[in-house]
Tab-separated table of C-alpha atoms and ligand atoms in Angstrom:
chain	number	residue	atom	x	y	z
A	5	MET	CA	5.775	-4.124	103.882
A	6	LYS	CA	7.564	-1.682	105.897
A	7	ASN	CA	11.055	-3.033	107.202
A	8	VAL	CA	10.501	-2.953	110.628
A	9	THR	CA	13.593	-2.696	113.048
A	10	ILE	CA	15.639	-1.836	116.489
A	11	THR	CA	17.267	1.772	116.560
A	12	GLY	CA	17.123	1.815	120.749
A	13	TRP	CA	18.547	-0.718	123.256
A	14	GLY	CA	18.419	-0.941	127.110
A	15	ARG	CA	18.904	-3.257	130.203
A	16	CYS	CA	18.201	-2.148	134.257
A	17	ILE	CA	19.179	-5.025	136.250
A	18	PRO	CA	18.492	-4.008	139.898
A	19	GLN	CA	21.665	-3.904	141.980
A	20	PRO	CA	20.619	-6.526	145.178
A	21	VAL	CA	22.678	-10.038	143.998
A	22	VAL	CA	21.616	-13.318	145.182
A	23	THR	CA	24.358	-16.315	145.239
A	24	ASN	CA	23.552	-19.788	145.109
A	25	ASP	CA	25.554	-20.207	148.222
A	26	ASP	CA	23.466	-17.175	149.890
A	27	LEU	CA	20.219	-19.431	148.696
A	28	ALA	CA	21.647	-22.571	150.198
A	29	THR	CA	21.585	-20.746	153.571
A	30	VAL	CA	17.815	-20.818	153.525
A	31	ILE	CA	16.850	-23.657	151.110
A	32	ASP	CA	17.717	-27.132	151.004
A	33	THR	CA	19.690	-26.970	147.734
A	34	SER	CA	23.409	-26.473	147.002
A	35	ASP	CA	25.697	-24.168	144.469
A	36	GLU	CA	26.366	-27.746	143.075
A	37	TRP	CA	22.784	-28.556	142.288
A	38	ILE	CA	21.577	-25.545	140.889
A	39	THR	CA	24.929	-24.858	138.807
A	40	SER	CA	24.829	-28.775	137.476
A	41	ARG	CA	21.043	-28.626	136.663
A	42	SER	CA	20.345	-25.045	135.124
A	43	GLY	CA	23.761	-22.627	134.614
A	44	ILE	CA	23.112	-20.198	137.200
A	45	LYS	CA	25.226	-19.204	139.243
A	46	GLU	CA	23.683	-15.821	140.510
A	47	ARG	CA	20.163	-13.358	139.723
A	48	HIS	CA	19.438	-9.962	140.862
A	49	ILE	CA	16.328	-9.268	143.329
A	50	SER	CA	15.041	-6.152	142.558
A	51	HIS	CA	14.278	-3.443	145.636
A	52	VAL	CA	11.872	-1.559	143.311
A	53	SER	CA	8.623	-2.202	141.513
A	54	ASN	CA	8.785	-3.895	138.512
A	55	SER	CA	7.383	-0.748	136.441
A	56	GLU	CA	10.599	1.090	137.638
A	57	MET	CA	12.892	-1.258	136.263
A	58	ALA	CA	10.932	-1.257	133.331
A	59	ALA	CA	11.126	2.405	132.716
A	60	LEU	CA	14.408	2.424	133.740
A	61	ALA	CA	15.097	0.102	130.462
A	62	GLY	CA	13.143	2.347	128.440
A	63	ARG	CA	14.684	5.611	129.017
A	64	ARG	CA	17.567	3.956	128.192
A	65	ALA	CA	16.249	2.921	124.916
A	66	VAL	CA	14.668	5.963	124.084
A	67	ALA	CA	18.100	7.466	124.952
A	68	ALA	CA	19.923	5.087	122.564
A	69	ALA	CA	17.725	5.570	119.946
A	70	GLY	CA	18.159	9.205	119.895
A	71	LEU	CA	14.393	10.224	120.780
A	72	GLN	CA	12.707	11.705	123.341
A	73	ALA	CA	10.148	10.301	125.553
A	74	THR	CA	7.217	12.219	123.972
A	75	ASP	CA	8.175	10.692	120.013
A	76	ILE	CA	6.813	7.516	121.585
A	77	ASP	CA	3.737	6.400	119.971
A	78	TYR	CA	2.642	3.194	121.723
A	79	ILE	CA	4.761	1.364	125.367
A	80	ILE	CA	3.882	-2.306	125.172
A	81	VAL	CA	4.949	-4.174	128.219
A	82	ALA	CA	5.896	-7.818	128.224
A	83	THR	CA	5.156	-9.101	131.580
A	84	CYS	CA	3.911	-11.959	134.155
A	85	THR	CA	4.271	-10.025	137.116
A	86	PRO	CA	2.794	-6.813	136.886
A	87	ASP	CA	3.164	-4.115	139.211
A	88	ARG	CA	-0.593	-4.622	139.584
A	89	PRO	CA	-3.614	-6.285	137.346
A	90	ILE	CA	-5.149	-2.817	137.275
A	91	PRO	CA	-3.811	-1.077	135.469
A	92	ALA	CA	-1.065	-2.413	133.113
A	93	THR	CA	2.397	-2.003	133.743
A	94	ALA	CA	2.517	0.527	130.706
A	95	ALA	CA	0.495	2.925	132.087
A	96	TYR	CA	3.135	3.390	135.103
A	97	VAL	CA	5.767	3.244	132.295
A	98	GLN	CA	4.393	6.095	130.456
A	99	ALA	CA	3.925	8.379	133.238
A	100	LYS	CA	7.122	7.417	134.740
A	101	ILE	CA	9.112	8.560	131.773
A	102	GLY	CA	6.696	11.143	130.066
A	103	ALA	CA	5.846	9.656	127.043
A	104	VAL	CA	2.301	11.542	127.181
A	105	ARG	CA	1.621	10.385	123.392
A	106	ALA	CA	1.607	7.031	123.985
A	107	ALA	CA	-0.711	4.408	124.059
A	108	VAL	CA	-0.147	1.693	126.716
A	109	ALA	CA	-0.897	-2.084	127.076
A	110	ASP	CA	0.994	-5.073	128.946
A	111	ILE	CA	0.839	-8.538	126.873
A	112	ASN	CA	1.278	-11.988	128.795
A	113	ALA	CA	2.862	-14.540	126.585
A	114	GLY	CA	5.195	-15.861	129.624
A	115	CYS	CA	9.250	-16.213	128.458
A	116	THR	CA	8.284	-15.714	125.101
A	117	GLY	CA	6.172	-12.291	125.716
A	118	PHE	CA	9.289	-9.918	124.096
A	119	LEU	CA	8.687	-12.129	120.847
A	120	TYR	CA	5.272	-11.798	120.720
A	121	GLY	CA	5.369	-8.365	121.418
A	122	LEU	CA	7.759	-7.447	118.943
A	123	SER	CA	5.168	-9.150	116.463
A	124	MET	CA	2.887	-6.310	117.801
A	125	ALA	CA	5.355	-3.925	117.136
A	126	HIS	CA	6.212	-4.974	113.968
A	127	GLY	CA	1.767	-5.070	112.902
A	128	LEU	CA	1.405	-1.471	114.617
A	129	ILE	CA	4.290	0.053	112.420
A	130	ALA	CA	4.013	-2.150	109.143
A	131	THR	CA	0.320	-0.503	109.150
A	132	SER	CA	1.085	3.123	109.863
A	133	MET	CA	-1.132	2.512	113.461
A	134	ALA	CA	2.166	3.349	115.004
A	135	ASN	CA	4.965	5.080	114.172
A	136	ARG	CA	7.810	4.699	117.254
A	137	VAL	CA	6.922	1.371	119.686
A	138	LEU	CA	9.010	1.360	123.150
A	139	LEU	CA	8.717	-2.570	122.958
A	140	ILE	CA	9.924	-3.825	127.206
A	141	GLY	CA	10.139	-7.369	128.524
A	142	SER	CA	10.178	-6.346	132.375
A	143	GLU	CA	9.524	-9.079	135.175
A	144	GLN	CA	9.345	-8.923	139.058
A	145	ILE	CA	9.359	-12.790	138.634
A	146	SER	CA	11.037	-13.207	143.009
A	147	SER	CA	7.649	-11.924	143.940
A	148	TYR	CA	5.986	-15.365	142.892
A	149	LEU	CA	8.965	-17.269	144.347
A	150	ASN	CA	7.951	-19.290	147.348
A	151	LEU	CA	11.331	-20.671	149.255
A	152	GLU	CA	9.642	-23.829	149.999
A	153	GLU	CA	9.268	-24.659	146.706
A	154	ARG	CA	13.055	-25.322	145.852
A	155	SER	CA	12.694	-26.603	142.438
A	156	THR	CA	11.455	-23.448	141.160
A	157	ALA	CA	12.966	-21.038	144.004
A	158	VAL	CA	16.653	-21.457	142.501
A	159	LEU	CA	15.726	-20.829	138.797
A	160	PHE	CA	14.269	-17.221	138.612
A	161	GLY	CA	15.831	-13.783	138.653
A	162	ASP	CA	14.509	-9.625	138.017
A	163	GLY	CA	15.335	-7.866	135.451
A	164	ALA	CA	14.197	-5.501	132.253
A	165	GLY	CA	14.897	-4.633	128.551
A	166	ALA	CA	13.926	-2.517	125.842
A	167	ALA	CA	13.581	-1.800	122.636
A	168	ILE	CA	12.752	1.312	120.550
A	169	VAL	CA	10.761	-0.638	117.485
A	170	GLU	CA	10.546	1.492	114.628
A	171	ALA	CA	10.361	1.534	110.498
A	172	SER	CA	13.594	0.860	109.031
A	173	ASN	CA	15.416	3.157	106.026
A	174	ASP	CA	17.642	0.137	105.048
A	175	GLU	CA	17.470	-3.605	104.588
A	176	SER	CA	17.830	-4.179	108.584
A	177	GLY	CA	15.137	-5.389	110.865
A	178	ILE	CA	12.559	-8.215	111.329
A	179	LYS	CA	13.394	-10.876	107.898
A	180	SER	CA	11.044	-13.628	109.391
A	181	MET	CA	9.149	-13.984	112.109
A	182	ALA	CA	7.577	-17.397	113.709
A	183	LEU	CA	5.027	-17.590	116.861
A	184	GLY	CA	3.148	-20.633	118.150
A	185	ALA	CA	1.374	-21.933	121.131
A	186	ASP	CA	-0.647	-24.924	122.701
A	187	GLY	CA	-2.798	-23.964	125.631
A	188	SER	CA	-3.441	-27.653	126.407
A	189	GLY	CA	0.000	-27.742	128.141
A	190	ALA	CA	-1.030	-24.617	130.328
A	191	GLN	CA	-0.946	-26.516	133.331
A	192	TYR	CA	3.095	-27.492	132.453
A	193	LEU	CA	3.986	-24.084	133.898
A	194	THR	CA	1.652	-21.764	135.843
A	195	THR	CA	1.493	-19.969	139.570
A	196	SER	CA	-0.465	-20.944	142.400
A	197	GLY	CA	-2.546	-18.600	144.936
A	198	LEU	CA	-2.409	-15.544	142.471
A	199	GLY	CA	-4.993	-14.712	139.852
A	200	THR	CA	-8.731	-14.210	139.812
A	201	GLU	CA	-9.344	-18.206	140.190
A	202	GLN	CA	-7.070	-18.607	142.913
A	203	ILE	CA	-8.338	-15.533	145.126
A	204	GLY	CA	-9.757	-16.898	148.237
A	205	THR	CA	-8.496	-20.381	147.919
A	206	GLY	CA	-6.142	-20.198	150.402
A	207	ALA	CA	-3.470	-22.057	147.803
A	208	PRO	CA	0.053	-20.987	148.613
A	209	ARG	CA	1.973	-18.354	146.134
A	210	ALA	CA	4.106	-20.675	144.177
A	211	ILE	CA	5.451	-20.722	140.369
A	212	ILE	CA	4.239	-24.818	139.690
A	213	MET	CA	6.539	-26.023	136.955
A	214	ASP	CA	6.527	-29.457	135.082
A	215	GLY	CA	10.335	-28.889	134.534
A	216	ALA	CA	10.876	-32.206	132.394
A	217	GLU	CA	8.085	-31.367	130.172
A	218	ILE	CA	9.026	-27.795	129.744
A	219	PHE	CA	12.397	-28.610	128.991
A	220	LYS	CA	11.762	-30.855	126.669
A	221	GLY	CA	9.652	-28.845	124.862
A	222	ALA	CA	11.851	-25.891	124.892
A	223	VAL	CA	14.799	-27.653	123.230
A	224	VAL	CA	12.195	-29.037	120.048
A	225	ARG	CA	10.153	-25.823	119.847
A	226	MET	CA	13.495	-23.324	119.697
A	227	GLY	CA	15.789	-25.376	118.006
A	228	ASP	CA	13.080	-26.068	114.929
A	229	GLY	CA	12.250	-22.579	115.353
A	230	ILE	CA	15.740	-21.240	114.850
A	231	VAL	CA	15.895	-23.575	111.692
A	232	ALA	CA	12.222	-22.350	110.413
A	233	ALA	CA	13.343	-18.315	110.991
A	234	ALA	CA	16.620	-18.789	109.015
A	235	LYS	CA	14.602	-20.787	106.196
A	236	ASP	CA	12.283	-18.425	105.930
A	237	ALA	CA	14.773	-15.555	105.909
A	238	GLY	CA	16.763	-17.116	103.143
A	239	TRP	CA	19.653	-17.350	105.314
A	240	GLU	CA	21.966	-21.144	105.639
A	241	LEU	CA	22.484	-21.782	109.192
A	242	ASP	CA	25.946	-20.824	108.977
A	243	GLU	CA	24.729	-17.424	107.879
A	244	ILE	CA	23.407	-16.734	111.395
A	245	ASP	CA	25.652	-14.591	113.618
A	246	LEU	CA	24.428	-14.642	116.771
A	247	VAL	CA	21.576	-16.767	118.160
A	248	ILE	CA	19.802	-14.967	121.342
A	249	PRO	CA	18.139	-17.503	122.739
A	250	HIS	CA	15.729	-17.486	126.023
A	251	GLN	CA	17.532	-17.975	129.262
A	252	ALA	CA	15.714	-20.493	130.995
A	253	ASN	CA	18.682	-23.590	131.430
A	254	ILE	CA	22.203	-23.876	129.889
A	255	ARG	CA	21.723	-27.540	129.347
A	256	ILE	CA	18.582	-26.507	127.276
A	257	ILE	CA	20.564	-23.875	125.298
A	258	ASP	CA	23.396	-26.484	124.805
A	259	ALA	CA	20.795	-29.120	123.739
A	260	VAL	CA	19.251	-26.374	121.341
A	261	ARG	CA	22.686	-25.586	119.604
A	262	ARG	CA	23.393	-29.659	119.050
A	263	ARG	CA	19.901	-30.305	117.484
A	264	ILE	CA	20.996	-27.446	115.210
A	265	LYS	CA	24.750	-28.001	114.751
A	266	VAL	CA	25.462	-24.360	115.695
A	267	ASP	CA	29.110	-23.003	117.160
A	268	GLU	CA	29.074	-22.390	120.178
A	269	SER	CA	30.293	-19.120	120.119
A	270	LYS	CA	26.952	-18.159	118.130
A	271	MET	CA	24.888	-18.782	120.918
A	272	PHE	CA	24.793	-15.923	123.461
A	273	ILE	CA	24.395	-16.981	127.043
A	274	ASN	CA	24.084	-14.724	130.374
A	275	ILE	CA	21.470	-17.181	132.572
A	276	HIS	CA	25.037	-17.638	134.838
A	277	LYS	CA	24.060	-13.653	135.654
A	278	TYR	CA	20.920	-13.526	135.936
A	279	GLY	CA	18.719	-16.685	136.189
A	280	ASN	CA	16.160	-16.776	134.213
A	281	THR	CA	13.951	-13.435	133.962
A	282	SER	CA	11.033	-14.757	132.163
A	283	ALA	CA	9.817	-12.152	129.291
A	284	ALA	CA	13.130	-10.047	129.907
A	285	THR	CA	15.905	-12.607	129.236
A	286	ILE	CA	16.378	-11.868	125.068
A	287	PRO	CA	15.473	-8.062	125.861
A	288	ILE	CA	18.556	-7.981	128.380
A	289	ALA	CA	20.482	-10.590	126.164
A	290	LEU	CA	20.301	-8.316	123.001
A	291	ALA	CA	20.915	-5.154	125.066
A	292	GLU	CA	24.034	-6.563	126.570
A	293	ALA	CA	25.593	-8.717	123.105
A	294	VAL	CA	25.259	-5.170	121.677
A	295	ASP	CA	26.855	-3.418	124.341
A	296	GLU	CA	29.600	-6.012	124.462
A	297	GLY	CA	30.263	-6.039	120.650
A	298	ARG	CA	28.888	-9.123	119.637
A	299	VAL	CA	26.373	-7.693	117.777
A	300	ALA	CA	28.246	-5.960	114.136
A	301	PRO	CA	26.632	-3.764	111.536
A	302	GLY	CA	24.477	-6.053	109.523
A	303	SER	CA	25.071	-8.963	112.036
A	304	ARG	CA	22.406	-11.824	111.215
A	305	LEU	CA	20.724	-12.205	114.932
A	306	ILE	CA	18.367	-15.201	115.631
A	307	PHE	CA	15.812	-14.774	119.026
A	308	THR	CA	13.928	-17.658	120.481
A	309	ALA	CA	12.004	-18.467	123.250
A	310	PHE	CA	9.957	-20.932	124.757
A	311	GLY	CA	7.552	-20.458	128.288
A	312	ALA	CA	4.129	-20.603	129.676
A	313	GLY	CA	1.048	-20.967	127.536
A	314	VAL	CA	2.972	-23.160	126.089
A	315	THR	CA	4.190	-20.448	124.026
A	316	TRP	CA	7.372	-20.247	121.604
A	317	GLY	CA	8.398	-17.792	118.635
A	318	ALA	CA	11.807	-17.296	116.734
A	319	VAL	CA	12.875	-14.506	114.859
A	320	ALA	CA	15.428	-13.877	112.245
A	321	PHE	CA	16.316	-9.907	112.559
A	322	GLN	CA	19.241	-8.393	110.761
A	323	TRP	CA	20.864	-5.618	112.694
A	324	GLY	CA	21.459	-2.049	111.109
A	325	ASP	CA	24.267	0.070	110.787
A	326	ARG	CA	24.691	1.594	114.538
A	327	THR	CA	25.714	-0.229	117.284
A	328	GLU	CA	26.675	2.822	119.432
A	329	PRO	CA	24.019	4.377	121.428
A	330	ILE	CA	22.964	7.981	119.850
A	331	SER	CA	22.963	9.239	123.424
A	332	THR	CA	22.760	7.911	126.793
A	333	THR	CA	20.600	9.230	130.250
A	334	ASP	CA	22.709	9.295	133.786
A	335	ASP	CA	19.804	7.896	135.632
A	336	GLU	CA	20.065	4.902	138.156
A	337	LEU	CA	17.601	3.168	140.326
A	338	PRO	CA	18.155	4.610	143.838
A	339	GLU	CA	20.191	2.766	146.027
A	340	PRO	CA	18.981	-0.440	147.764
A	341	THR	CA	18.564	-0.498	151.406
A	342	ARG	CA	18.334	-4.458	151.945
A	343	THR	CA	20.043	-7.243	150.659
A	344	GLY	CA	18.576	-9.270	147.641
A	345	LEU	CA	18.302	-12.576	150.436
A	346	GLU	CA	16.481	-10.143	152.767
A	347	ILE	CA	13.946	-8.716	150.170
A	348	LEU	CA	13.203	-12.741	149.591
A	349	LEU	CA	13.189	-13.283	153.560
A	350	ALA	CA	10.610	-10.676	154.333
A	351	ARG	CA	8.345	-11.661	151.195
A	352	GLN	CA	8.501	-15.473	152.578
A	353	GLU	CA	8.105	-14.124	156.335
A	354	ALA	CA	4.675	-12.451	154.972
A	355	LEU	CA	3.593	-15.108	152.768
A	356	ASN	CA	4.003	-17.552	155.878
A	357	ARG	CA	2.513	-15.329	158.458
B	8	UT7	O1	11.397	-20.325	131.143
B	8	UT7	C1	10.887	-21.641	130.918
B	8	UT7	C2	10.721	-22.059	131.931
B	8	UT7	N1	11.296	-22.977	132.760
B	8	UT7	C3	12.592	-23.775	132.039
B	8	UT7	O2	12.575	-24.005	130.730
B	8	UT7	C4	13.032	-24.764	132.689
B	8	UT7	C5	12.476	-25.996	132.555
B	8	UT7	N2	13.177	-27.366	132.967
B	8	UT7	C6	14.580	-27.008	133.528
B	8	UT7	O3	15.164	-26.364	133.693
B	8	UT7	C7	14.920	-28.162	134.522
B	8	UT7	O4	13.724	-29.245	134.283
B	8	UT7	C8	14.882	-28.497	135.836
B	8	UT7	C9	16.014	-27.246	136.065
B	8	UT7	C10	13.694	-27.543	136.746
B	8	UT7	C11	15.691	-29.419	137.034
B	8	UT7	O5	16.434	-30.204	136.183
B	8	UT7	P1	16.391	-31.723	136.319
B	8	UT7	O6	17.301	-32.128	136.353
B	8	UT7	O7	14.499	-31.957	135.235
B	8	UT7	O8	16.032	-31.747	137.593
B	8	UT7	P2	14.425	-33.186	138.216
B	8	UT7	O9	13.287	-32.443	138.303
B	8	UT7	O10	14.664	-34.374	137.589
B	8	UT7	O11	14.727	-33.053	140.154
B	8	UT7	C12	15.980	-34.015	140.403
B	8	UT7	C13	16.327	-33.726	141.665
B	8	UT7	C14	14.967	-34.239	142.542
B	8	UT7	O12	14.948	-35.789	143.794
B	8	UT7	P3	14.795	-36.510	143.773
B	8	UT7	O13	13.221	-37.024	143.244
B	8	UT7	O14	15.272	-37.261	142.143
B	8	UT7	O15	15.628	-36.993	145.167
B	8	UT7	C15	14.633	-32.743	143.022
B	8	UT7	O16	13.841	-33.349	144.503
B	8	UT7	O17	16.649	-32.957	142.432
B	8	UT7	C16	15.694	-32.749	143.234
B	8	UT7	N3	15.841	-30.934	143.429
B	8	UT7	C17	16.665	-30.514	144.005
B	8	UT7	N4	17.785	-30.611	144.811
B	8	UT7	C18	18.516	-29.800	145.260
B	8	UT7	C19	14.694	-30.309	142.787
B	8	UT7	N5	15.245	-28.810	143.296
B	8	UT7	C20	16.144	-28.740	143.559
B	8	UT7	C21	17.257	-27.977	144.687
B	8	UT7	N6	18.220	-28.352	145.161
B	8	UT7	N7	16.830	-26.764	144.093
């Protein structure tokens, strides 16, 4: 079987920022509550569509791999916040970046979407169905928030991360992978007011979450996932260089770390800056970790996530030789004309109308 690796990485963080203090001006909450319960200090709220963020992250990943968009055979966008139900967000991305040869599809595995996408990219490449897959995790989850649901409105943010997945010519790449799901837990993290079942019911739009159930499941599944992925890869836990966990709550990440007894310095954390960006957290964190020098040639990484479905997964991944992008792009998102809070408030006004 071919080794399958990541040769390009990129992220797109929309400029508008909403701090906890900003939220506290419109929601009955406080910086103290949000920080102590979740570790989040601020999040970014997108002034552009999900596909626009995804496309820019994708362009950056294509450049980092030293490719042209026309080299891409397949675009997979992991998202639960598509621009529209029809067509796939990946179709918009294909047109925006000019990847005219690429097949396109979205997948929705909640916050575990990027890891499910990685398993699909692995399958496509290992069976020679595709040579180069652009895998993107991208979310504009702020569009689903209802500021009147304070228990979820303070937790999420927008952003996109991308990876070029292709066959490896060395030992680098995916070393083990385990995914799982329990559909009987679907009600623990869902939406109201969105989707075919809900259209016309008058249900207000919101993310509905049983925080305690999700919290418990995340700690057990991500913790056990790390142990299993390392074992399947033939690594001792102390041989892991960096764990890149889904960023939903700093307390979940800390509890996972204590469960597996890994040093604090080996857990990558950026939740304070972005909140929970669902399927985008792992590719954003990966791109940031590489750009910040936290990933070295040959680094032994573990990606792990838990999310809606419920779904979970863990991947042991050995980084290749290159930690610098081959090329970069000057492309940027347009300058926003409104603040993040103005964007949220305009959406809320439309919701309440
Ligand atoms: O990516 C996967 C999806 N998400 C997750 O993995 C998140 C998993 N769960 C969590 O992160 C945590 O359960 C939360 C952060 C959601 C909640 O933390 P918690 O420590 O479990 O708090 P809680 O739900 O027990 O709420 C405690 C109190 C409640 O008040 P009472 O009933 O004790 O008086 C809530 O009404 O906090 C109140 N509360 C808030 N207070 C201020 C809920 N939201 C807020 C808020 N600001 N935003």
